Amino acid sequence: MRDAAKRRSGEQKQTDTSQQINGKRPGGGIKEDDGMLSVKVQGAGVDAFELPVNGFWLVQDAILTILGREEVAPRTSLALALSGVTLDPFTELQSIKGFKAGVTLRLIEEPYSPRSARAHLARVDEMLRAASPQDALREGRSPSILNTLTHIPELPPAGHSAKSKRANNRTEQPNEAPPPPDYILPGATELPPLATLLPSSTYTEAPRCLVDLSLSCWNPPPGSRKLQGDFVYISVQTLEGKHCDITSSPRGFYLNRSTVDAFDPRPAPSTPVCHCLTDLLSQLSPQFKHNFSALRHRPTLPTEESMSTPYPTLSWLGGTALHSHKINYSCRLGLEQGLNTQAPDWNEEMQAARDLPQTTLEERLQRDKALLQVNSAFVWAVAQGAEKVIDGFVDPINSCTDNPAFLWGGLFLSMGGSGQEWLGGERGRRAVQGLELRSIQAYSDLEGDLQALHTLPTALAEYRGLRLSAQGLAPGLQGPDQPGVSRGLLYGFNIGPLENPARRKLLELLAQAAKALGLQRHSVLGPSGYQLPLFTSTDAQGLLGADGRYYILDVFRTMPADANFNIVEGEEGEEDGVSRRFPHGLCRLRPELVKAFIQHKHSQFTKRVRERMEENGGVEECVKAGDSRGTEAVRGACKDVGSVSDIIFEMRFNPNVFSPGVQFPSSESSAVSLQETLLKEAAAFIVNDQIPAFVNDCLQGSEIPIDGATLRHALHQKGINLRYLGHLISCISQSEHKDRLRHITRLAYGEVVVRCARRIFSGYIQGVELASLSAAASHFLCCLVVPHFNPASNGEESKKRSRRRGHKGGGTADSIAWSSLSGNELWSLICQDALETYGLKQGLGSNVDYLVEQYGIQRLSLLREICLKTGIQLRIRDYVLDNRNKAPITADDVLNLLPVVKHITMTTTDASQAFQAAQNSLQKGLLEQAYDQLKEAAYLFGRVCDDLHPEACHCLSTLARVAYLQGHPAEARSVQLRVVVISERVLGFDHPNTIQQYALLAVYMFAGGETALALRCLYRAKLLMLTVHGEDHPYTAVLDSSLGLMLQGEQSLQYLQNALKLNTSFGGAMDLTTALNHHLLAQRMCVAGDYRGGMTQEKEAHNIFQSQCGENHPQTKCSSDFLKAITQQAVRVERSIRQGGAELTDSSTPESLAPTAETTLEQLALVNGILKTSYSMRIMEFKEKLKERRAAEEAEKAKAESSNEVEVDEEATAGVKQTEEVNETREKSQQEDSGVLEEKPEHSKSGEVASHLQNGDALIKNEQDAESSTDQSEIPLTNAVSAKNQSESKEVIMTAEDTLEPALVNGEECKVTEEIMTVEKQAVTETPAQN
């Protein structure tokens, strides 16, 4: 498995996560007490060093960690010895006699084998090539820009000197903040230069150590020398011009006497045998010794930047140079052929990893890590295999020209079937591949005993317009032979009556899987007319492999059908509705929609049970034991909501309903009719509930997609398929708030155009010969982004290029047919595809100019999206995309065409559960507990995936936010630095999540006094935002508000005014976020001396607070006080001017009007959505105390006489005050926040306004103020955050109205739900008696 992982993208890198680079322990140093022991390692010519190990590690894990150390590299073939005894590699360290903390382990040089000698050469070659940040761009992967941008090296890992690195941490701190570039100023007309997206790395290139390192011409060794131990002969040319021939032997490497003309394998005189090749080269070449020493001691890349990502992350931009191929030294060792002679068995490796024990936490972590490693290596192999197959390096194994199949590197690659007519031909074939992958993901996520039901490792690779389905080789079949049935096939549509223990076991697994996936057991008519019970679609097949495992195949129709697109032959879809015919017949519901629909039906069920009970004497009467009215209520509710069971709520779906060619027996007619009704309701649920809910979330700011990927993710989270994009556009266009949703309309139209263009590109590029690929790709891009693009000039250029390459006359007609495509023709094809796929009859216009003018879509954004979807990588330079006279993109600009791989993701069970527990604690306001749980989750993520995982990135980002809230900005900064690098490498250097993480990093840096670096991060975020989407977006207001708070003078006002304009446009003039912007602008105007303007802005803020919150709300009162202070200062200034004095006008801003540094930090935290957790914490603490007080109050009232009611009220009031004191004392003792939640009299009035805007401290003063604080007055103040964080905010921020309610309503609902469950159980127990 590890050898297979080494082949990723041509790199010879070990992927075992136990190899922590530079000795950095798992989890990135977050967890302090994790059982690590420190031991001393010495020997093998290496200086002694301390190594942290864990007792449960195997000896080989410790060896791998040692081999990754800077002091040891590039040595290999080492063993460990303790007290003179060589340790078994597969022994746990803690089980070794005499092993303890502080013990000395000795490195022992082991003899080489032919394979290990080649592995050593590969390790030397890897080190001499010296990976750099620019390698990612050369290979088409997303690079990390953070260190280049900020000139900040990562925090030093354990075992290294931190003093020098910490000193370098502040070396690039200028005294003054850099001014913002002109292209990111508000209202800038020109887009930022693309060169600024990928600035040149400041990381020094590796020094050259050799001229040439290759296999000698005297290979292979003759038989006589092979018997004496010669493995291979190596030819070396040093920088001094010396030519050397070196022999590799079991003892190591030595110089022989061979020359170019004469073969003499005898050792050269006075030459030692060195176990490590670099030791020998250092003796032969002084320049090699000097340069290799410099290479080893140059600054190392951060851990997250140097390690390979689990999966490819494409970059649509490459280097600036036309010839950016890395030339360090010539290496022709042929190691790829020597090390990888045997293709891996991907299926066996995957299933062996799945079968690992998972009883203890350590076992589960090892299992998750092994699964991730195998799947990662598999995906990298699929990317390589797709290129090899489609480029023509692999011959097909069958003679079928329509569906050729290939074997390469242990992979079975095919086009995915012929695509039957009813499936929709080529589009149906692609739909089958995508649905198969999605269903395999669903089966792979099953837990417990269902993990005994296996699927083949699968991935999809799209390259040069072709989509290949890649799978691991299926095992042989096991079982008795049957006439007409494949050997070992136990389950399927073509299986007749069959009874054996293996089939019964498989059916048991399928029944459990169907229950977990919400599938209904049903019967269909088989080929011979007999009834066949099924738990899946008719396409699925179950078998027993020769390895003794049960497999399920062909599961692409696992999810139920989408009734909105099920138009039978002879019928027409609705004229203006959603129901219509789709280009293929495989429209299925998403798993997220099925889950949401079941929850929707369950709420209906609960409501119907309550209503029926109330009609029959009340809930309490009906739930009495033995009362049949409760049972009847449950039965009636089950029938009303369409439950498949009439005694309990159970919602399952038949995947074969609405499937052509499937016949059901007459006994299933009622069940099929019920299923058709349910599927129609589920389809209507998408249109009537989920899409309006998504639109409402976008209005409220809880969903803020920035590009096509985030829009797609947000829709999928709601269970909305992308074929509903047309209906989404229609829904927004009919909304009264369509102007506030224009960014969603812009993204939806852009996604429609790009997806249609990708389908057209797939057919367009398939017929292009290899020599014309770059010209054809650039021509297609010009046709897409340039209106009325004329192909004549580009065609002439391509012909000239073809002649230069040796093609007479420019090639055949077929080879240049691609050049006849015009911009108008391409746009016509896009409009036709949009009509067929999305039902868009209008809205796209006649060319791209219509989208630019009507919806504000950027051509550059379209170019980025189409490149990411097709795998095109462009040279980074400025493209004039509105030039109609000359092609803006030429063939030389297309640097590469890369495979786009879709794959399943492996779950990180324990880490994800710990992260979810931390999020639950945050929702409850338990900040300290959440902090510990986040550290635990981060440690677990580090153990499994070295933090290079999207969920690990989210976890660390949350950890940084909580650390900042607890008053530890340095820790928050340290963690957030890693978060940004992880996001850049795992998601993409310009992914929307990366933009948001840069903004958060800026806040933490600003809190630490690093203003210049903070501004650079914000400039970077704004630059990416303008490139990815443009300025007209709600999140731009967040970035501009942050810039306005950090900058000074006129630029600060400029950014805050633009943020106010955007918030007013997207949120509305009366939105509380708009009020906050008015207040921030008023503060900065006062600082600038414009008191009249500040007074105008604060009046607007006060009017909004008064309208939304009420006259007596603390926010309104604080705004009123601040307005009075501005007014008084403005009057004094005006009076001074009239009296002819200039003393007052020249004085500084009064302290009561100038925001303090702490106030600015609070405002930054609020604008970026950091403070919502602490706000929830205070509210939740108050809620619990108030509940206790109310309970004691009511108990007192029940016992006391009516004359004592006044006293009870007074006690309640005193209790509320006491609660406030308790909360304040607890906050001070725990230091949960850096003072942002407490009222501080010494603060200026502006600080009080900001404080109240953030957390409403006055909520605790009296009950009336608390009741007046509704969700409308609090939630919108945090809507300028990422979509992920916004999805939390609905649950995190508890409204004061719900807080002060004595939990009667919720308690009653909970009680009713429990009673319904009780009645359901009664119904189940009564049913056998009735039957």
CSV table of N, CA and C in Angstrom, one decimal, residues 447-561:
chain,number,residue,atom,x,y,z
A,447,GLU,N,-22.4,1.9,9.0
A,447,GLU,CA,-21.5,1.6,10.2
A,447,GLU,C,-22.0,0.3,10.8
A,448,GLY,N,-21.2,-0.2,11.7
A,448,GLY,CA,-21.6,-1.4,12.5
A,448,GLY,C,-21.4,-2.7,11.7
A,449,ASP,N,-22.4,-3.6,11.8
A,449,ASP,CA,-22.4,-4.8,11.1
A,449,ASP,C,-22.5,-4.7,9.6
A,450,LEU,N,-23.1,-3.5,9.2
A,450,LEU,CA,-23.3,-3.3,7.7
A,450,LEU,C,-21.9,-3.1,7.0
A,451,GLN,N,-20.8,-2.9,7.7
A,451,GLN,CA,-19.6,-2.8,7.1
A,451,GLN,C,-19.1,-4.1,6.5
A,452,ALA,N,-19.8,-5.2,6.7
A,452,ALA,CA,-19.6,-6.5,6.1
A,452,ALA,C,-20.1,-6.5,4.7
A,453,LEU,N,-20.9,-5.5,4.3
A,453,LEU,CA,-21.4,-5.4,2.9
A,453,LEU,C,-20.4,-4.5,2.1
A,454,HIS,N,-19.7,-5.1,1.2
A,454,HIS,CA,-18.6,-4.3,0.6
A,454,HIS,C,-19.0,-3.8,-0.8
A,455,THR,N,-18.3,-2.8,-1.2
A,455,THR,CA,-18.3,-2.2,-2.6
A,455,THR,C,-16.9,-2.1,-3.1
A,456,LEU,N,-16.8,-2.1,-4.4
A,456,LEU,CA,-15.5,-2.0,-5.0
A,456,LEU,C,-15.0,-0.5,-4.9
A,457,PRO,N,-13.7,-0.3,-4.7
A,457,PRO,CA,-13.2,1.1,-4.7
A,457,PRO,C,-13.4,1.7,-6.1
A,458,THR,N,-14.0,2.9,-6.1
A,458,THR,CA,-14.5,3.5,-7.4
A,458,THR,C,-14.1,4.9,-7.4
A,459,ALA,N,-13.8,5.4,-8.6
A,459,ALA,CA,-13.6,6.9,-8.8
A,459,ALA,C,-13.9,7.2,-10.3
A,460,LEU,N,-14.2,8.4,-10.6
A,460,LEU,CA,-14.4,8.9,-11.9
A,460,LEU,C,-13.4,9.9,-12.3
A,461,ALA,N,-12.9,9.8,-13.5
A,461,ALA,CA,-11.9,10.7,-14.0
A,461,ALA,C,-12.3,11.3,-15.4
A,462,GLU,N,-12.4,12.6,-15.5
A,462,GLU,CA,-12.8,13.2,-16.8
A,462,GLU,C,-11.5,13.9,-17.3
A,463,TYR,N,-11.2,13.5,-18.6
A,463,TYR,CA,-10.0,14.0,-19.2
A,463,TYR,C,-10.2,14.0,-20.7
A,464,ARG,N,-9.9,15.2,-21.3
A,464,ARG,CA,-10.0,15.4,-22.7
A,464,ARG,C,-11.4,15.0,-23.2
A,465,GLY,N,-12.4,15.4,-22.4
A,465,GLY,CA,-13.8,15.2,-22.9
A,465,GLY,C,-14.4,13.8,-22.6
A,466,LEU,N,-13.6,12.9,-22.1
A,466,LEU,CA,-14.0,11.5,-21.9
A,466,LEU,C,-14.1,11.3,-20.4
A,467,ARG,N,-15.1,10.6,-19.9
A,467,ARG,CA,-15.2,10.2,-18.5
A,467,ARG,C,-15.0,8.7,-18.4
A,468,LEU,N,-14.0,8.4,-17.6
A,468,LEU,CA,-13.7,7.0,-17.3
A,468,LEU,C,-14.1,6.6,-15.9
A,469,SER,N,-14.7,5.5,-15.8
A,469,SER,CA,-15.0,4.9,-14.5
A,469,SER,C,-13.9,3.9,-14.1
A,470,ALA,N,-13.2,4.2,-13.0
A,470,ALA,CA,-12.1,3.3,-12.6
A,470,ALA,C,-12.5,2.6,-11.3
A,471,GLN,N,-12.2,1.3,-11.3
A,471,GLN,CA,-12.5,0.5,-10.2
A,471,GLN,C,-11.3,-0.5,-9.9
A,472,GLY,N,-11.3,-0.9,-8.6
A,472,GLY,CA,-10.3,-2.0,-8.3
A,472,GLY,C,-10.9,-3.3,-8.9
A,473,LEU,N,-10.0,-4.2,-9.1
A,473,LEU,CA,-10.4,-5.4,-9.8
A,473,LEU,C,-11.2,-6.3,-8.8
A,474,ALA,N,-12.3,-6.7,-9.3
A,474,ALA,CA,-13.2,-7.5,-8.4
A,474,ALA,C,-12.6,-8.9,-8.1
A,475,PRO,N,-12.8,-9.4,-7.0
A,475,PRO,CA,-12.2,-10.8,-6.6
A,475,PRO,C,-13.0,-11.8,-7.4
A,476,GLY,N,-12.4,-13.0,-7.5
A,476,GLY,CA,-13.1,-14.1,-8.1
A,476,GLY,C,-14.4,-14.5,-7.3
A,477,LEU,N,-15.2,-15.2,-8.0
A,477,LEU,CA,-16.5,-15.6,-7.4
A,477,LEU,C,-16.4,-16.9,-6.7
A,478,GLN,N,-17.2,-17.0,-5.6
A,478,GLN,CA,-17.3,-18.3,-4.9
A,478,GLN,C,-18.7,-18.7,-4.8
A,479,GLY,N,-18.9,-20.0,-5.0
A,479,GLY,CA,-20.3,-20.6,-4.8
A,479,GLY,C,-20.5,-21.6,-5.9
A,480,PRO,N,-21.7,-22.3,-5.8
A,480,PRO,CA,-22.0,-23.4,-6.7
A,480,PRO,C,-22.4,-22.9,-8.1
A,481,ASP,N,-22.1,-23.7,-9.1
A,481,ASP,CA,-22.5,-23.3,-10.5
A,481,ASP,C,-24.0,-23.5,-10.7
A,482,GLN,N,-24.6,-22.6,-11.4
A,482,GLN,CA,-26.0,-22.7,-11.7
A,482,GLN,C,-26.2,-22.5,-13.2
A,483,PRO,N,-27.2,-23.2,-13.8
A,483,PRO,CA,-27.4,-22.9,-15.3
A,483,PRO,C,-27.9,-21.5,-15.5
A,484,GLY,N,-27.3,-20.8,-16.4
A,484,GLY,CA,-27.7,-19.4,-16.7
A,484,GLY,C,-27.4,-18.4,-15.7
A,485,VAL,N,-26.7,-18.7,-14.6
A,485,VAL,CA,-26.4,-17.7,-13.6
A,485,VAL,C,-24.9,-17.8,-13.3
A,486,SER,N,-24.3,-16.6,-13.2
A,486,SER,CA,-22.9,-16.5,-13.0
A,486,SER,C,-22.5,-17.2,-11.7
A,487,ARG,N,-21.4,-17.8,-11.6
A,487,ARG,CA,-20.9,-18.5,-10.4
A,487,ARG,C,-20.7,-17.5,-9.3
A,488,GLY,N,-21.3,-17.7,-8.1
A,488,GLY,CA,-21.1,-16.9,-7.0
A,488,GLY,C,-22.2,-15.7,-6.9
A,489,LEU,N,-23.0,-15.6,-7.9
A,489,LEU,CA,-24.0,-14.5,-7.9
A,489,LEU,C,-25.2,-15.0,-7.0
A,490,LEU,N,-25.5,-14.3,-6.0
A,490,LEU,CA,-26.5,-14.7,-5.0
A,490,LEU,C,-27.7,-13.8,-5.0
A,491,TYR,N,-27.6,-12.6,-5.6
A,491,TYR,CA,-28.8,-11.7,-5.5
A,491,TYR,C,-28.8,-10.9,-6.8
A,492,GLY,N,-30.0,-10.7,-7.3
A,492,GLY,CA,-30.2,-9.9,-8.5
A,492,GLY,C,-31.5,-10.2,-9.2
A,493,PHE,N,-31.8,-9.4,-10.2
A,493,PHE,CA,-33.0,-9.5,-10.9
A,493,PHE,C,-33.1,-10.8,-11.7
A,494,ASN,N,-32.0,-11.4,-12.2
A,494,ASN,CA,-32.0,-12.6,-13.0
A,494,ASN,C,-31.8,-13.8,-12.1
A,495,ILE,N,-31.7,-13.7,-10.8
A,495,ILE,CA,-31.5,-14.9,-10.0
A,495,ILE,C,-32.9,-15.5,-9.7
A,496,GLY,N,-32.9,-16.8,-10.0
A,496,GLY,CA,-34.2,-17.6,-9.7
A,496,GLY,C,-34.2,-18.0,-8.2
A,497,PRO,N,-35.1,-18.9,-7.9
A,497,PRO,CA,-35.2,-19.4,-6.5
A,497,PRO,C,-33.9,-20.0,-6.1
A,498,LEU,N,-33.4,-19.6,-5.0
A,498,LEU,CA,-32.1,-20.0,-4.6
A,498,LEU,C,-32.0,-20.0,-3.0
A,499,GLU,N,-31.6,-21.0,-2.4
A,499,GLU,CA,-31.6,-21.1,-1.0
A,499,GLU,C,-30.2,-21.7,-0.5
A,500,ASN,N,-29.4,-20.9,0.2
A,500,ASN,CA,-28.2,-21.4,0.8
A,500,ASN,C,-27.8,-20.5,1.9
A,501,PRO,N,-27.0,-20.9,2.8
A,501,PRO,CA,-26.6,-20.0,3.9
A,501,PRO,C,-25.9,-18.7,3.5
A,502,ALA,N,-25.2,-18.7,2.4
A,502,ALA,CA,-24.5,-17.5,1.9
A,502,ALA,C,-25.6,-16.5,1.4
A,503,ARG,N,-26.6,-17.0,0.7
A,503,ARG,CA,-27.6,-16.1,0.2
A,503,ARG,C,-28.4,-15.5,1.4
A,504,ARG,N,-28.7,-16.3,2.4
A,504,ARG,CA,-29.4,-15.8,3.6
A,504,ARG,C,-28.6,-14.7,4.3
A,505,LYS,N,-27.3,-14.9,4.4
A,505,LYS,CA,-26.5,-13.9,5.0
A,505,LYS,C,-26.5,-12.6,4.2
A,506,LEU,N,-26.4,-12.7,2.9
A,506,LEU,CA,-26.4,-11.6,2.1
A,506,LEU,C,-27.7,-10.8,2.2
A,507,LEU,N,-28.8,-11.6,2.1
A,507,LEU,CA,-30.1,-10.9,2.3
A,507,LEU,C,-30.3,-10.2,3.6
A,508,GLU,N,-29.8,-10.8,4.6
A,508,GLU,CA,-29.8,-10.2,6.0
A,508,GLU,C,-29.0,-8.8,5.9
A,509,LEU,N,-27.9,-8.8,5.3
A,509,LEU,CA,-27.1,-7.6,5.2
A,509,LEU,C,-27.9,-6.6,4.4
A,510,LEU,N,-28.4,-7.0,3.3
A,510,LEU,CA,-29.2,-6.1,2.4
A,510,LEU,C,-30.4,-5.5,3.1
A,511,ALA,N,-31.1,-6.3,3.9
A,511,ALA,CA,-32.2,-5.8,4.6
A,511,ALA,C,-31.8,-4.8,5.6
A,512,GLN,N,-30.7,-5.0,6.3
A,512,GLN,CA,-30.2,-4.0,7.3
A,512,GLN,C,-29.8,-2.7,6.6
A,513,ALA,N,-29.1,-2.9,5.4
A,513,ALA,CA,-28.7,-1.7,4.7
A,513,ALA,C,-29.9,-0.9,4.1
A,514,ALA,N,-30.9,-1.6,3.7
A,514,ALA,CA,-32.1,-1.0,3.2
A,514,ALA,C,-32.8,-0.1,4.3
A,515,LYS,N,-32.8,-0.7,5.5
A,515,LYS,CA,-33.4,0.1,6.6
A,515,LYS,C,-32.6,1.3,6.9
A,516,ALA,N,-31.3,1.2,6.9
A,516,ALA,CA,-30.4,2.4,7.1
A,516,ALA,C,-30.6,3.4,6.0
A,517,LEU,N,-30.8,3.0,4.8
A,517,LEU,CA,-30.9,3.9,3.7
A,517,LEU,C,-32.3,4.4,3.4
A,518,GLY,N,-33.3,3.9,4.1
A,518,GLY,CA,-34.6,4.3,3.9
A,518,GLY,C,-35.3,3.6,2.6
A,519,LEU,N,-34.8,2.4,2.3
A,519,LEU,CA,-35.4,1.7,1.2
A,519,LEU,C,-36.4,0.6,1.6
A,520,GLN,N,-37.4,0.4,0.8
A,520,GLN,CA,-38.5,-0.5,1.2
A,520,GLN,C,-38.3,-1.9,0.5
A,521,ARG,N,-38.5,-2.9,1.3
A,521,ARG,CA,-38.5,-4.3,0.7
A,521,ARG,C,-39.8,-4.4,-0.1
A,522,HIS,N,-39.6,-4.9,-1.3
A,522,HIS,CA,-40.7,-5.0,-2.3
A,522,HIS,C,-40.5,-6.2,-3.2
A,523,SER,N,-41.5,-6.5,-4.0
A,523,SER,CA,-41.4,-7.6,-4.9
A,523,SER,C,-41.6,-7.1,-6.3
A,524,VAL,N,-41.0,-7.7,-7.3
A,524,VAL,CA,-41.2,-7.4,-8.7
A,524,VAL,C,-41.3,-8.7,-9.4
A,525,LEU,N,-41.8,-8.6,-10.7
A,525,LEU,CA,-42.0,-9.8,-11.5
A,525,LEU,C,-40.6,-10.1,-12.2
A,526,GLY,N,-40.1,-11.3,-12.0
A,526,GLY,CA,-38.8,-11.6,-12.6
A,526,GLY,C,-39.0,-12.0,-14.1
A,527,PRO,N,-37.9,-12.3,-14.8
A,527,PRO,CA,-37.9,-12.6,-16.2
A,527,PRO,C,-38.9,-13.7,-16.6
A,528,SER,N,-39.1,-14.7,-15.7
A,528,SER,CA,-40.0,-15.8,-15.9
A,528,SER,C,-41.4,-15.7,-15.3
A,529,GLY,N,-41.7,-14.5,-14.8
A,529,GLY,CA,-43.0,-14.2,-14.3
A,529,GLY,C,-43.1,-14.5,-12.8
A,530,TYR,N,-42.1,-15.0,-12.1
A,530,TYR,CA,-42.2,-15.3,-10.7
A,530,TYR,C,-41.9,-14.0,-9.9
A,531,GLN,N,-42.4,-14.0,-8.7
A,531,GLN,CA,-42.2,-12.9,-7.8
A,531,GLN,C,-40.8,-12.9,-7.2
A,532,LEU,N,-40.1,-11.8,-7.3
A,532,LEU,CA,-38.8,-11.7,-6.8
A,532,LEU,C,-38.7,-10.7,-5.7
A,533,PRO,N,-38.4,-11.0,-4.5
A,533,PRO,CA,-38.2,-10.0,-3.4
A,533,PRO,C,-36.9,-9.3,-3.5
A,534,LEU,N,-37.0,-8.0,-3.4
A,534,LEU,CA,-35.8,-7.1,-3.6
A,534,LEU,C,-35.7,-6.1,-2.4
A,535,PHE,N,-34.4,-5.7,-2.1
A,535,PHE,CA,-34.2,-4.6,-1.2
A,535,PHE,C,-33.5,-3.4,-1.9
A,536,THR,N,-33.3,-3.6,-3.2
A,536,THR,CA,-32.6,-2.6,-4.0
A,536,THR,C,-33.3,-2.4,-5.3
A,537,SER,N,-32.7,-1.7,-6.2
A,537,SER,CA,-33.2,-1.6,-7.5
A,537,SER,C,-33.0,-2.9,-8.3
A,538,THR,N,-33.6,-3.0,-9.4
A,538,THR,CA,-33.5,-4.2,-10.2
A,538,THR,C,-32.1,-4.4,-10.8
A,539,ASP,N,-31.3,-3.3,-10.9
A,539,ASP,CA,-30.0,-3.4,-11.5
A,539,ASP,C,-29.0,-4.0,-10.6
A,540,ALA,N,-29.2,-3.9,-9.3
A,540,ALA,CA,-28.1,-4.3,-8.3
A,540,ALA,C,-27.9,-5.8,-8.3
A,541,GLN,N,-26.7,-6.1,-8.0
A,541,GLN,CA,-26.3,-7.5,-8.0
A,541,GLN,C,-25.5,-7.8,-6.7
A,542,GLY,N,-25.8,-8.9,-6.0
A,542,GLY,CA,-25.0,-9.2,-4.8
A,542,GLY,C,-24.3,-10.5,-5.1
A,543,LEU,N,-23.1,-10.6,-4.6
A,543,LEU,CA,-22.3,-11.8,-4.8
A,543,LEU,C,-21.4,-12.1,-3.7
A,544,LEU,N,-20.9,-13.3,-3.6
A,544,LEU,CA,-19.9,-13.8,-2.6
A,544,LEU,C,-18.6,-13.9,-3.4
A,545,GLY,N,-17.6,-13.1,-3.0
A,545,GLY,CA,-16.3,-13.2,-3.7
A,545,GLY,C,-15.5,-14.3,-3.2
A,546,ALA,N,-14.4,-14.6,-3.9
A,546,ALA,CA,-13.5,-15.7,-3.6
A,546,ALA,C,-12.8,-15.3,-2.3
A,547,ASP,N,-12.8,-14.1,-1.9
A,547,ASP,CA,-12.1,-13.7,-0.7
A,547,ASP,C,-13.0,-13.8,0.6
A,548,GLY,N,-14.2,-14.4,0.3
A,548,GLY,CA,-15.2,-14.6,1.4
A,548,GLY,C,-16.0,-13.4,1.8
A,549,ARG,N,-15.9,-12.3,1.1
A,549,ARG,CA,-16.6,-11.1,1.4
A,549,ARG,C,-17.9,-11.0,0.5
A,550,TYR,N,-18.9,-10.3,1.0
A,550,TYR,CA,-20.1,-10.1,0.3
A,550,TYR,C,-20.0,-8.7,-0.4
A,551,TYR,N,-20.3,-8.7,-1.7
A,551,TYR,CA,-20.2,-7.5,-2.5
A,551,TYR,C,-21.6,-7.1,-3.1
A,552,ILE,N,-21.8,-5.8,-3.2
A,552,ILE,CA,-23.0,-5.4,-4.0
A,552,ILE,C,-22.5,-4.4,-5.1
A,553,LEU,N,-23.0,-4.7,-6.3
A,553,LEU,CA,-22.5,-4.0,-7.5
A,553,LEU,C,-23.7,-3.3,-8.2
A,554,ASP,N,-23.4,-2.4,-9.1
A,554,ASP,CA,-24.5,-1.7,-9.9
A,554,ASP,C,-25.6,-1.1,-9.1
A,555,VAL,N,-25.2,-0.2,-8.2
A,555,VAL,CA,-26.2,0.4,-7.3
A,555,VAL,C,-26.6,1.8,-7.7
A,556,PHE,N,-26.5,2.1,-9.0
A,556,PHE,CA,-26.7,3.5,-9.4
A,556,PHE,C,-28.1,4.0,-9.2
A,557,ARG,N,-29.1,3.1,-9.1
A,557,ARG,CA,-30.5,3.5,-8.9
A,557,ARG,C,-30.9,3.2,-7.5
A,558,THR,N,-30.0,3.4,-6.5
A,558,THR,CA,-30.3,3.2,-5.1
A,558,THR,C,-31.3,4.2,-4.6
A,559,MET,N,-31.1,5.5,-4.9
A,559,MET,CA,-32.0,6.5,-4.4
A,559,MET,C,-33.3,6.5,-5.2
A,560,PRO,N,-34.5,6.9,-4.6
A,560,PRO,CA,-35.7,6.9,-5.3
A,560,PRO,C,-35.8,7.9,-6.4
A,561,ALA,N,-36.7,7.7,-7.3
A,561,ALA,CA,-36.8,8.6,-8.5
A,561,ALA,C,-37.4,9.9,-8.2
